[in-house]
Coordinates of C-alpha atoms and ligand atoms in Angstrom, one line a residue:
M18 CA 0.0 0.0 0.0
T19 CA 1.3 3.4 -0.9
T20 CA -1.6 5.3 0.5
E21 CA 0.2 6.9 3.4
S22 CA 2.1 9.2 1.2
K23 CA -1.0 10.5 -0.6
Q24 CA -3.5 12.9 0.8
Q25 CA -6.8 11.5 2.1
T26 CA -9.9 12.6 0.3
A27 CA -12.0 15.6 1.6
V28 CA -14.7 13.1 2.5
E29 CA -12.5 11.7 5.2
D30 CA -12.2 15.1 6.8
I31 CA -15.9 15.7 6.6
K32 CA -16.6 12.4 8.3
R33 CA -14.0 13.0 11.0
S34 CA -15.3 16.5 11.9
S35 CA -19.0 15.5 11.6
N36 CA -19.4 14.6 15.2
F37 CA -20.6 11.1 14.3
L38 CA -22.6 12.1 11.3
R39 CA -24.3 15.2 12.6
G40 CA -22.4 17.9 10.9
D41 CA -24.6 21.0 10.4
L42 CA -27.6 19.0 9.1
R43 CA -30.0 20.1 11.8
H44 CA -29.7 23.7 10.6
E45 CA -29.4 22.9 6.9
L46 CA -32.7 21.1 7.1
D47 CA -34.3 24.1 8.7
N48 CA -33.2 26.9 6.4
D49 CA -35.1 28.1 3.3
V50 CA -32.6 26.8 0.7
A51 CA -33.9 24.0 -1.5
N52 CA -30.6 22.0 -1.4
V53 CA -27.8 21.4 1.1
S54 CA -24.1 22.2 1.2
N55 CA -21.4 19.9 -0.3
D56 CA -20.5 18.7 3.2
G57 CA -24.1 18.3 4.0
E58 CA -24.6 16.1 0.9
Q59 CA -21.8 13.8 2.1
I60 CA -23.2 13.3 5.6
L61 CA -26.7 13.0 4.3
K62 CA -25.7 9.8 2.4
F63 CA -25.0 8.0 5.7
H64 CA -28.6 8.9 6.6
G65 CA -29.8 7.1 3.4
I66 CA -30.4 10.3 1.5
Y67 CA -29.0 11.5 -1.8
A68 CA -29.2 15.1 -3.0
Q69 CA -30.3 15.0 -6.7
D70 CA -31.9 17.2 -9.3
N71 CA -34.5 16.4 -11.9
R72 CA -32.2 16.1 -15.0
D73 CA -35.2 16.2 -17.4
V74 CA -35.6 19.9 -16.7
R75 CA -31.9 20.9 -16.2
R76 CA -31.4 22.4 -19.7
E77 CA -34.7 24.2 -19.7
R78 CA -34.0 25.7 -16.3
A79 CA -30.5 26.7 -17.2
L80 CA -31.8 28.5 -20.3
K81 CA -34.2 30.4 -18.2
G82 CA -31.5 31.2 -15.7
E83 CA -33.3 29.3 -13.0
E84 CA -31.7 27.1 -10.3
L85 CA -31.8 23.3 -10.6
D86 CA -34.9 21.5 -9.6
Y87 CA -33.5 20.1 -6.4
I88 CA -35.0 16.8 -5.1
F89 CA -33.8 14.1 -2.8
M90 CA -33.8 10.3 -3.0
I91 CA -34.3 8.4 0.2
R92 CA -33.3 4.7 0.5
V93 CA -34.9 2.6 3.2
V94 CA -33.0 -0.3 4.7
V95 CA -34.9 -3.6 4.4
P96 CA -32.7 -6.5 5.6
G97 CA -33.3 -9.5 3.3
G98 CA -36.2 -7.5 1.7
K99 CA -38.7 -8.6 4.4
L100 CA -41.6 -6.3 5.2
S101 CA -44.7 -6.6 7.3
P102 CA -48.1 -5.5 5.7
E103 CA -48.1 -2.5 8.0
Q104 CA -44.7 -1.5 6.8
W105 CA -45.7 -1.9 3.2
L106 CA -48.8 0.3 3.8
T107 CA -46.6 3.0 5.4
L108 CA -44.2 2.9 2.4
D109 CA -47.2 3.1 0.1
R110 CA -48.6 6.1 2.0
V111 CA -45.3 8.1 2.0
A112 CA -44.9 7.4 -1.7
S113 CA -47.9 9.7 -2.2
E114 CA -47.4 12.1 0.6
Q115 CA -43.7 12.8 0.3
A116 CA -42.4 11.3 -3.0
D117 CA -43.3 11.0 -6.6
G118 CA -45.9 8.4 -6.2
S119 CA -43.7 5.4 -6.8
I120 CA -42.0 2.9 -4.6
R121 CA -38.7 1.7 -6.2
L122 CA -37.6 -1.8 -5.2
T123 CA -33.8 -2.0 -5.5
T124 CA -31.3 -4.7 -6.6
R125 CA -30.3 -5.0 -3.0
Q126 CA -33.9 -5.7 -1.7
A127 CA -34.3 -2.1 -0.3
V128 CA -36.8 0.6 -1.2
Q129 CA -36.1 4.0 -2.7
F130 CA -38.3 7.1 -2.8
H131 CA -37.6 9.7 -5.5
G132 CA -38.5 13.3 -5.9
V133 CA -38.7 14.2 -2.1
V134 CA -38.3 17.9 -1.3
K135 CA -36.1 18.9 1.6
D136 CA -39.1 19.7 3.9
G137 CA -40.4 16.2 3.3
L138 CA -37.3 14.4 4.6
R139 CA -38.2 14.6 8.3
P140 CA -41.9 13.6 7.9
L141 CA -40.8 10.7 5.8
A142 CA -38.1 9.6 8.3
R143 CA -40.7 9.9 11.1
A144 CA -43.3 7.9 9.2
I145 CA -41.0 5.0 8.5
D146 CA -39.5 5.1 12.0
A147 CA -43.0 4.6 13.5
Q148 CA -43.0 1.2 11.7
L149 CA -39.4 0.4 12.8
M150 CA -37.8 1.2 9.5
T151 CA -35.0 3.6 8.8
S152 CA -33.0 5.0 5.9
F153 CA -30.0 5.3 8.2
G154 CA -27.1 3.3 6.9
A155 CA -28.8 2.6 3.5
C156 CA -26.0 4.6 1.9
G157 CA -22.7 5.9 3.1
D158 CA -19.4 4.3 4.1
V159 CA -20.9 1.6 6.2
V160 CA -22.3 -2.0 5.9
R161 CA -25.2 -1.5 3.6
N162 CA -28.5 -3.3 3.4
V163 CA -27.8 -7.0 4.0
V164 CA -29.2 -9.1 1.1
S165 CA -30.3 -12.7 1.3
C166 CA -32.2 -15.2 -0.7
P167 CA -35.9 -14.9 0.4
E168 CA -36.1 -18.7 0.7
L169 CA -33.9 -18.5 3.8
Q170 CA -36.3 -16.3 5.8
S171 CA -39.6 -17.5 4.3
N172 CA -39.2 -21.2 4.0
G173 CA -36.3 -22.2 6.2
T174 CA -36.4 -24.7 9.1
D175 CA -33.1 -24.0 10.8
E176 CA -33.9 -21.1 13.1
R177 CA -30.4 -19.7 13.1
L178 CA -30.4 -19.5 9.3
V179 CA -33.9 -18.0 9.3
D180 CA -32.6 -15.2 11.5
I181 CA -29.1 -14.8 9.9
T182 CA -29.9 -11.7 7.7
Q183 CA -31.5 -9.8 10.6
H184 CA -28.6 -10.9 12.9
L185 CA -26.0 -9.5 10.4
A186 CA -28.0 -6.3 9.9
R187 CA -28.2 -5.8 13.7
T188 CA -24.6 -6.7 14.4
F189 CA -22.9 -4.6 11.7
R190 CA -25.0 -1.5 11.4
A191 CA -23.7 1.9 12.6
T192 CA -25.1 3.0 15.9
T193 CA -24.6 6.8 16.3
E194 CA -27.9 8.4 17.4
A195 CA -27.4 11.3 15.0
H196 CA -30.1 10.2 12.7
W197 CA -32.8 9.9 15.4
E198 CA -31.8 13.3 16.8
I199 CA -31.8 15.1 13.5
F200 CA -34.6 13.4 11.6
V201 CA -36.9 11.7 14.1
N202 CA -36.6 13.6 17.3
G203 CA -34.4 11.8 19.8
D204 CA -36.2 10.3 22.7
K205 CA -39.5 9.4 20.9
A206 CA -37.7 7.4 18.3
A207 CA -39.2 3.9 18.1
S208 CA -36.3 2.3 16.3
R209 CA -33.6 4.0 18.2
V210 CA -30.3 2.1 18.9
D211 CA -27.5 2.3 21.4
A212 CA -25.4 5.3 22.2
E213 CA -21.9 4.5 21.1
E214 CA -20.5 3.9 17.7
R215 CA -19.1 0.5 16.8
P216 CA -15.3 0.2 17.4
F217 CA -14.9 -1.3 13.9
Y218 CA -16.2 2.0 12.4
G219 CA -14.5 4.6 14.6
D220 CA -15.1 8.2 13.6
T221 CA -14.1 7.9 10.0
Y222 CA -16.2 4.8 9.4
L223 CA -15.2 2.7 6.4
P224 CA -13.3 3.9 3.3
R225 CA -16.5 3.3 1.3
K226 CA -19.6 1.1 1.2
F227 CA -19.4 -2.5 2.3
K228 CA -21.9 -5.1 1.0
I229 CA -22.9 -8.4 2.6
G230 CA -25.0 -11.0 0.9
V231 CA -26.3 -14.4 2.0
A232 CA -27.1 -17.0 -0.8
H233 CA -29.3 -20.0 -0.4
P234 CA -27.2 -23.2 -0.7
E235 CA -28.9 -23.9 -4.1
D236 CA -29.9 -20.5 -5.3
N237 CA -27.6 -17.5 -6.1
C238 CA -30.4 -15.0 -6.6
V239 CA -28.4 -12.4 -4.6
D240 CA -25.3 -12.6 -6.8
V241 CA -23.1 -13.7 -3.9
F242 CA -19.9 -13.3 -6.0
A243 CA -20.6 -9.5 -6.4
Q244 CA -20.6 -8.8 -2.7
D245 CA -17.7 -7.4 -0.6
L246 CA -18.5 -10.3 1.7
G247 CA -20.7 -13.2 0.6
L248 CA -22.0 -16.2 2.6
I249 CA -23.1 -19.6 1.3
P250 CA -24.6 -21.8 4.0
G251 CA -23.3 -25.4 4.2
S252 CA -22.1 -28.0 6.5
L253 CA -18.6 -29.5 7.1
E254 CA -18.3 -33.1 8.1
G255 CA -17.0 -33.3 11.7
V256 CA -17.5 -29.6 12.3
G257 CA -21.2 -28.9 11.6
P258 CA -23.3 -26.3 9.9
G259 CA -21.9 -22.9 9.0
F260 CA -21.0 -20.9 5.9
T261 CA -18.4 -20.6 3.2
V262 CA -17.3 -16.9 3.4
L263 CA -16.4 -15.2 0.1
V264 CA -14.5 -11.9 0.0
G265 CA -13.6 -9.2 -2.5
G266 CA -16.5 -9.0 -5.0
G267 CA -17.6 -5.7 -6.6
L268 CA -18.8 -4.7 -10.0
G269 CA -18.4 -0.9 -10.3
R270 CA -15.9 0.6 -12.7
S271 CA -15.0 4.1 -13.8
Y272 CA -14.2 5.2 -17.4
A273 CA -12.0 7.9 -15.9
N274 CA -9.8 5.5 -14.0
E275 CA -8.4 2.5 -15.9
D276 CA -7.2 1.0 -12.6
T277 CA -10.8 0.1 -11.6
F278 CA -12.5 -3.2 -12.5
A279 CA -15.3 -5.6 -11.8
R280 CA -14.2 -8.5 -9.6
L281 CA -15.7 -11.7 -8.4
A282 CA -15.4 -12.6 -4.7
N283 CA -13.0 -15.5 -3.7
P284 CA -14.0 -18.3 -1.3
L285 CA -12.0 -17.5 1.8
A286 CA -12.9 -20.1 4.5
F287 CA -15.6 -22.3 6.0
V288 CA -16.7 -20.8 9.4
T289 CA -19.3 -22.0 12.0
Y290 CA -22.1 -19.9 13.3
E291 CA -20.1 -19.3 16.4
E292 CA -17.1 -17.9 14.5
L293 CA -19.0 -15.9 11.9
D294 CA -19.2 -12.5 13.6
E295 CA -15.6 -12.6 14.6
V296 CA -14.4 -13.4 11.0
I297 CA -16.7 -10.8 9.4
A298 CA -15.3 -8.2 11.9
A299 CA -11.8 -9.2 11.0
V300 CA -12.6 -8.7 7.3
I301 CA -14.2 -5.3 8.0
T302 CA -11.4 -4.0 10.2
T303 CA -8.8 -5.1 7.5
Y304 CA -10.8 -3.1 5.0
R305 CA -11.2 -0.2 7.5
D306 CA -7.4 -0.1 8.1
L307 CA -6.0 -0.9 4.6
G308 CA -8.7 0.4 2.2
D309 CA -7.6 3.3 0.1
R310 CA -8.9 6.6 1.7
T311 CA -7.0 8.7 -0.9
D312 CA -9.1 7.8 -4.0
R313 CA -12.8 7.1 -3.6
K314 CA -12.9 5.3 -7.0
R315 CA -10.4 2.7 -5.6
A316 CA -11.6 2.7 -2.0
R317 CA -13.6 -0.6 -2.2
M318 CA -12.6 -3.8 -0.5
K319 CA -12.0 -5.6 -3.8
Y320 CA -9.0 -3.5 -4.4
V321 CA -7.5 -4.3 -1.0
V322 CA -7.8 -8.0 -1.9
A323 CA -6.6 -7.5 -5.5
D324 CA -3.6 -5.3 -4.5
M325 CA -2.5 -7.4 -1.7
G326 CA -3.1 -10.7 -3.4
F327 CA -5.7 -13.2 -2.2
E328 CA -3.2 -15.4 -0.3
Q329 CA -1.8 -12.5 1.6
F330 CA -5.2 -11.2 2.4
R331 CA -6.1 -14.6 3.9
K332 CA -2.9 -14.4 6.0
E333 CA -3.9 -11.0 7.2
I334 CA -7.3 -12.2 8.4
E335 CA -5.6 -15.2 10.1
S336 CA -3.2 -13.0 11.8
R337 CA -6.0 -10.7 13.1
L338 CA -7.9 -13.7 14.3
G339 CA -4.8 -15.3 15.8
R340 CA -5.6 -18.7 14.2
D341 CA -5.7 -20.5 10.9
L342 CA -8.8 -20.5 8.7
R343 CA -10.4 -23.7 7.5
A344 CA -10.5 -24.3 3.7
P345 CA -13.8 -23.2 2.1
L346 CA -16.4 -25.7 0.9
A347 CA -16.7 -26.2 -2.8
I348 CA -19.2 -23.9 -4.5
P349 CA -22.5 -25.8 -4.8
S350 CA -22.9 -27.4 -8.2
R351 CA -26.6 -26.4 -8.4
F352 CA -26.5 -22.6 -7.9
D353 CA -28.4 -20.9 -10.6
A354 CA -30.5 -17.8 -9.6
N355 CA -34.2 -18.6 -9.1
D356 CA -36.5 -15.7 -10.1
H357 CA -39.1 -16.8 -7.4
L358 CA -42.0 -15.9 -9.6
G359 CA -45.4 -17.6 -9.5
W360 CA -47.2 -19.5 -6.7
R361 CA -45.6 -22.1 -4.5
E362 CA -46.4 -23.8 -1.2
L363 CA -44.2 -23.1 1.8
S364 CA -43.1 -25.6 4.4
D365 CA -45.6 -24.2 7.0
G366 CA -48.5 -24.9 4.6
T367 CA -49.0 -21.2 3.5
H368 CA -48.4 -20.0 0.0
Q369 CA -46.1 -17.5 -1.7
L370 CA -46.5 -15.6 -5.0
G371 CA -43.7 -13.9 -6.8
V372 CA -44.8 -11.0 -9.0
R373 CA -42.6 -9.4 -11.6
V374 CA -41.9 -5.6 -11.1
S375 CA -40.4 -4.0 -14.2
A376 CA -37.2 -2.3 -13.1
G377 CA -38.5 -2.5 -9.5
R378 CA -40.9 0.5 -10.1
V379 CA -44.1 -0.1 -8.1
R380 CA -46.7 2.5 -9.3
D381 CA -50.0 2.8 -11.0
D382 CA -50.1 3.6 -14.7
D383 CA -52.5 3.1 -17.6
A384 CA -51.2 -0.4 -18.3
S385 CA -51.3 -1.7 -14.7
Q386 CA -52.1 -0.6 -11.2
L387 CA -49.6 -2.6 -9.3
R388 CA -49.3 -0.2 -6.4
S389 CA -53.0 -0.1 -5.8
A390 CA -53.1 -3.9 -6.1
L391 CA -50.4 -4.4 -3.5
R392 CA -52.1 -1.9 -1.2
R393 CA -55.4 -3.8 -1.4
I394 CA -53.6 -7.1 -0.8
A395 CA -51.8 -5.7 2.2
E396 CA -55.1 -4.4 3.6
S397 CA -57.2 -7.5 3.0
V398 CA -54.8 -10.5 3.2
A399 CA -52.0 -9.0 5.4
P400 CA -49.2 -11.1 3.9
T401 CA -45.5 -10.8 4.6
F402 CA -43.7 -9.2 1.6
F403 CA -40.2 -10.0 0.4
I404 CA -38.4 -7.8 -2.1
T405 CA -36.0 -9.9 -4.2
A406 CA -32.5 -8.9 -5.5
Q407 CA -34.2 -9.1 -9.0
Q408 CA -36.3 -6.1 -8.1
D409 CA -39.5 -8.2 -7.8
I410 CA -41.9 -8.7 -4.9
L411 CA -43.1 -11.9 -3.2
I412 CA -46.5 -11.9 -1.5
S413 CA -45.7 -14.5 1.2
H414 CA -47.4 -16.6 3.9
V415 CA -50.8 -16.4 2.3
A416 CA -53.3 -18.8 3.7
G417 CA -54.8 -21.3 1.2
V418 CA -58.2 -19.7 1.4
D419 CA -56.8 -16.3 0.4
R420 CA -55.0 -17.3 -2.7
A421 CA -58.0 -16.7 -4.9
R422 CA -58.5 -13.3 -3.5
V423 CA -54.8 -12.3 -4.2
D424 CA -55.2 -13.6 -7.8
E425 CA -58.5 -11.7 -8.2
I426 CA -57.0 -8.4 -7.0
L427 CA -54.0 -8.7 -9.3
T428 CA -56.2 -9.5 -12.3
R429 CA -58.5 -6.6 -11.5
H430 CA -55.6 -4.3 -11.5
S431 CA -54.2 -5.7 -14.8
V432 CA -51.0 -7.0 -13.1
R433 CA -49.2 -9.3 -15.6
R434 CA -48.3 -12.7 -14.2
E435 CA -45.4 -14.9 -14.8
D436 CA -47.0 -16.9 -17.6
D437 CA -47.7 -13.6 -19.5
L438 CA -44.1 -12.5 -19.4
G439 CA -41.7 -12.7 -22.3
A440 CA -38.6 -14.8 -21.8
V441 CA -36.3 -11.8 -21.6
E442 CA -38.7 -9.6 -19.8
R443 CA -39.0 -12.1 -17.0
T444 CA -35.5 -11.6 -15.6
A445 CA -34.4 -8.2 -17.1
L446 CA -33.0 -5.6 -14.7
A447 CA -32.3 -1.9 -15.1
C448 CA -31.0 0.8 -12.8
P449 CA -32.9 4.1 -12.3
A450 CA -30.5 6.2 -14.4
L451 CA -32.2 9.3 -15.9
P452 CA -33.7 11.5 -14.7
T453 CA -32.7 11.1 -11.1
C454 CA -29.3 9.6 -11.0
G455 CA -26.5 12.2 -11.1
Q456 CA -24.0 9.7 -12.5
A457 CA -26.2 8.5 -15.4
L458 CA -24.7 8.9 -18.9
T459 CA -27.7 7.3 -20.6
E460 CA -31.2 6.1 -20.0
A461 CA -31.8 2.6 -18.4
E462 CA -35.0 2.0 -16.5
R463 CA -37.2 4.1 -18.8
R464 CA -36.0 2.4 -22.0
L465 CA -35.8 -1.1 -20.6
P466 CA -39.2 -2.2 -22.0
E467 CA -38.2 -1.0 -25.4
L468 CA -34.9 -2.8 -25.3
V469 CA -36.6 -6.0 -24.0
G470 CA -39.0 -5.8 -26.9
T471 CA -36.3 -5.5 -29.6
I472 CA -34.3 -8.3 -28.1
E473 CA -37.3 -10.6 -27.8
N474 CA -38.1 -9.8 -31.3
A475 CA -34.6 -10.7 -32.5
L476 CA -34.8 -14.0 -30.7
G477 CA -38.3 -14.7 -32.0
Q478 CA -37.1 -14.3 -35.6
R479 CA -34.7 -17.2 -35.0
Q480 CA -36.8 -19.8 -33.2
L481 CA -35.2 -18.7 -30.0
G482 CA -38.3 -16.9 -28.7
R483 CA -38.9 -19.2 -25.8
R484 CA -35.3 -19.4 -24.6
S485 CA -34.6 -17.4 -21.5
L486 CA -32.0 -14.7 -21.6
Q487 CA -30.8 -12.6 -18.7
L488 CA -30.6 -8.9 -19.8
R489 CA -29.3 -6.2 -17.5
M490 CA -29.0 -2.5 -18.4
T491 CA -27.4 0.4 -16.6
G492 CA -26.8 4.1 -17.4
C493 CA -23.1 4.0 -16.5
P494 CA -20.4 1.5 -15.5
N495 CA -21.1 1.7 -11.8
G496 CA -23.1 -1.4 -12.5
C497 CA -26.1 -1.0 -10.2
A498 CA -28.1 -3.7 -12.0
R499 CA -25.1 -6.0 -12.0
P500 CA -24.6 -6.1 -15.8
A501 CA -21.0 -7.3 -15.4
V502 CA -22.2 -10.8 -14.5
A503 CA -25.2 -11.0 -16.9
E504 CA -25.7 -13.0 -20.0
V505 CA -26.2 -9.7 -21.8
G506 CA -25.0 -6.5 -20.1
V507 CA -25.8 -3.1 -21.7
V508 CA -23.9 -0.3 -20.0
G509 CA -24.1 3.4 -20.7
R510 CA -20.9 4.7 -22.4
T511 CA -21.6 8.1 -23.8
R512 CA -24.7 10.3 -23.9
S513 CA -26.0 8.3 -26.8
T514 CA -24.2 4.9 -26.8
Y515 CA -23.8 1.8 -24.8
D516 CA -21.2 -0.9 -24.4
V517 CA -22.5 -4.4 -24.8
Y518 CA -21.2 -7.3 -22.7
V519 CA -22.0 -11.0 -23.1
G520 CA -21.2 -14.3 -21.4
G521 CA -22.2 -14.0 -17.7
G522 CA -24.9 -16.3 -16.5
A523 CA -27.5 -17.4 -13.9
R524 CA -24.8 -18.8 -11.5
G525 CA -23.3 -15.3 -11.3
D526 CA -19.8 -16.8 -11.1
R527 CA -18.5 -15.5 -14.4
L528 CA -17.7 -12.0 -15.6
A529 CA -19.2 -11.0 -19.0
T530 CA -16.8 -10.0 -21.8
L531 CA -16.9 -6.7 -23.7
Y532 CA -18.4 -7.5 -27.1
R533 CA -19.1 -4.2 -28.8
E534 CA -18.3 -0.6 -27.7
K535 CA -20.3 2.6 -28.3
V536 CA -23.4 1.0 -29.8
K537 CA -26.4 3.2 -30.4
F538 CA -29.6 2.2 -28.5
D539 CA -31.4 1.2 -31.8
D540 CA -28.5 -1.0 -32.8
I541 CA -28.2 -3.1 -29.6
A542 CA -30.4 -5.9 -30.8
V543 CA -28.8 -5.7 -34.3
V544 CA -25.3 -6.2 -33.0
L545 CA -26.5 -9.2 -30.9
G546 CA -28.1 -10.8 -34.0
P547 CA -25.0 -12.7 -35.2
L548 CA -24.4 -14.1 -31.7
F549 CA -28.0 -15.3 -31.5
E550 CA -27.6 -16.9 -34.9
R551 CA -24.5 -18.8 -33.7
W552 CA -26.3 -19.8 -30.5
E553 CA -29.2 -21.2 -32.5
N554 CA -26.9 -23.1 -34.9
E555 CA -24.0 -24.2 -32.7
G556 CA -25.3 -24.2 -29.2
D557 CA -25.9 -27.5 -27.4
I558 CA -29.5 -28.4 -26.6
D559 CA -30.7 -26.2 -23.7
E560 CA -27.3 -24.5 -23.4
P561 CA -27.9 -21.1 -21.9
F562 CA -26.8 -18.1 -24.0
G563 CA -24.2 -17.0 -21.5
D564 CA -22.6 -20.5 -21.2
F565 CA -22.5 -20.7 -25.0
M566 CA -20.8 -17.3 -25.4
S567 CA -18.4 -18.1 -22.6
R568 CA -17.6 -21.5 -24.4
V569 CA -17.1 -20.1 -27.9
G570 CA -15.8 -16.7 -27.0
V571 CA -16.5 -13.3 -28.7
E572 CA -14.7 -11.8 -31.6
Ligands
SRM9 FE1 -25.7 1.7 -7.1 C1 -24.2 4.7 -6.9 C2 -28.7 3.1 -7.5 C3 -27.1 -1.3 -6.4 C4 -22.7 0.2 -7.6 N1 -26.3 3.6 -7.1 C5 -25.5 4.7 -7.0 C6 -26.4 6.0 -6.9 C7 -26.6 6.3 -5.5 C8 -25.9 7.2 -7.7 C9 -25.0 8.2 -7.0 O1 -24.0 7.8 -6.4 O2 -25.3 9.4 -7.2 C10 -27.7 5.5 -7.6 C11 -29.0 6.1 -7.2 C12 -29.8 6.5 -8.5 C13 -31.2 6.9 -8.3 O3 -31.6 7.9 -8.8 O4 -31.9 6.2 -7.6 C14 -27.6 4.0 -7.4 N2 -27.5 1.1 -6.8 C15 -28.6 1.8 -7.1 C16 -29.9 0.9 -7.1 C17 -31.1 1.7 -6.7 C18 -30.1 0.3 -8.5 C19 -31.3 -0.4 -8.7 O5 -31.7 -0.5 -9.9 O6 -32.0 -1.0 -7.9 C20 -29.4 -0.2 -6.2 C21 -29.6 0.2 -4.7 C22 -29.0 -0.9 -3.8 C23 -29.4 -0.7 -2.4 O7 -30.6 -0.9 -2.1 O8 -28.5 -0.5 -1.5 C24 -27.9 -0.1 -6.5 N3 -25.0 -0.2 -6.9 C25 -25.8 -1.3 -6.8 C26 -25.0 -2.5 -7.1 C27 -25.6 -3.9 -7.1 C28 -25.4 -4.6 -5.8 O9 -25.0 -4.1 -4.8 O10 -25.8 -5.8 -5.8 C29 -23.8 -2.1 -7.5 C30 -22.6 -3.0 -8.0 C31 -22.0 -3.8 -6.9 C32 -20.9 -3.0 -6.3 O11 -21.1 -2.3 -5.3 O12 -19.8 -3.0 -6.9 C33 -23.7 -0.7 -7.4 N4 -23.8 2.3 -7.2 C34 -22.7 1.5 -7.5 C35 -21.5 2.4 -7.6 C36 -20.1 1.9 -7.9 C37 -19.3 1.7 -6.7 C38 -17.8 1.5 -6.9 O13 -17.3 0.4 -6.6 O14 -17.2 2.4 -7.4 C39 -21.9 3.7 -7.4 C40 -21.1 5.0 -7.5 C41 -20.6 5.4 -6.1 O15 -20.8 4.7 -5.1 O16 -20.0 6.4 -6.1 C42 -23.4 3.6 -7.2
SF4_10 FE1 -26.8 5.7 -11.7 FE2 -24.9 4.4 -12.9 FE3 -26.0 3.3 -10.8 FE4 -27.4 3.5 -13.1 S1 -25.5 2.3 -12.8 S2 -28.1 4.1 -11.0 S3 -26.6 5.4 -13.9 S4 -24.8 5.1 -10.8

């Protein structure tokens, strides 16, 4: 590491002098200005809030000499995507009262609200706090929303595994009371936590975000190889149940810095339940101490592992623990992501229905009134909800007698069901991009349906129309919809073009390869055409597109 000689970023100073994430936020929220200061923006992120502006009206406002249309995005922490019906109804209510009328389900099983004005931040924070939810720690240089396969919580039998997501979320969250003082009003806060900050955070927290994900032993729907720290449950003969711990995954890249790259996590060790917290803490403190605080683009844990070398990183963890680590278990042979769509029966005799949500956007529009349907279902059937890492929603623990009612409500609100979906549409993901994301180079969510249509059309022309294909689209290379591990990844490159990647897959254990650069939106399906033709002619029976591309390579 050569970071000692370089200057730390300004964000490090802001964190250090923020008095555990208070800064001047209390006053900044009270003044008459529509936005907040630069320092305020940085601290707000720890509170789950991003300062944004509506980019659709930027130009028009600039021409009129008006200031930007300042808005905020609030991300709510939802460990493992699990929500009670009361929590869902609260989210539904604040979507209308404080935000743009939509509830955005994220690729990390959380919830985002867009278009919130500054005066709406506190009412929103109070409303969700009353239902034991918070935006604190959803963003910022801390352990982010812990993701897990919904099967673990909704259909598990081992109590410790059922609780693992909530346990990790509780154990590794930041604990300063700043959020409750500033946004919720101190003593009355329902979801308030203890007074002192965790020693593994200290006053400058982590170099950047840290992501934890727990896969199901036979289902990698959380993309465990993309996590800073991933867990795969398993059992070691003679030792008992536990987890294979993986470290050093991350998919973001920057065009401005060639020394940034997507990386898959490496299996580090098998650990028991009893050892888990200690090993995770050792990984986090290694990252805290050795992560690059001089360049935020290279501040992720994956660069610590890559720069140090995996074997050296392993030794570092062993030396911090004062003992050797066990070898990891083999990665399960059956590990493809399940999309969890459709009805199924759970082990307790209740039922679960997975419903597709295009790009995670729950709202009412002319085609379908999904938001109203979910509200009615929450009110009349009171199910548990799970958000998946595929931006979809599971209506869970529905009694047999209520199944017909759920079906009827969805039909009445024109919500399309799994059998009506196209083969690409079913699993396609897109990040929000324009108009809210300040980093977006191109459209993503808003043009996903069009892109899905052109690709399904290209497949349909070749007798491939019923073959599934995993498409993921983002407005920039930060990779929020995980295109770097998709069968087809479409990534914003310039204002009007995309880079096209192919060759990832449903196991999530392979990086896609760059196939074509700077492709115009209308040409994406066209450039994929020859690859589809080869897949049809040369692919083995039932060979997925990503596996085929990885086998034959791209030219
Ligand atoms: Fe992300 C930044 C949206 C999952 C990598 N991400 C952003 C911001 C906050 C833009 C910003 O910094 O100004 C985006 C908000 C846009 C908006 O208007 O809402 C944003 N990221 C999202 C979400 C909502 C995408 C979605 O379609 O659901 C996901 C929210 C997750 C959550 O609930 O916590 C989201 N972001 C991801 C993932 C996927 C994952 O974690 O499984 C990744 C790739 C994995 C990884 O971390 O490497 C990802 N987001 C990034 C990065 C690149 C970080 C890096 O390593 O350099 C940024 C940029 C940054 O942090 O500066 C970013
Ligand atoms: Fe914004 Fe880029 Fe993430 Fe899309 S991938 S939400 S454009 S940061």
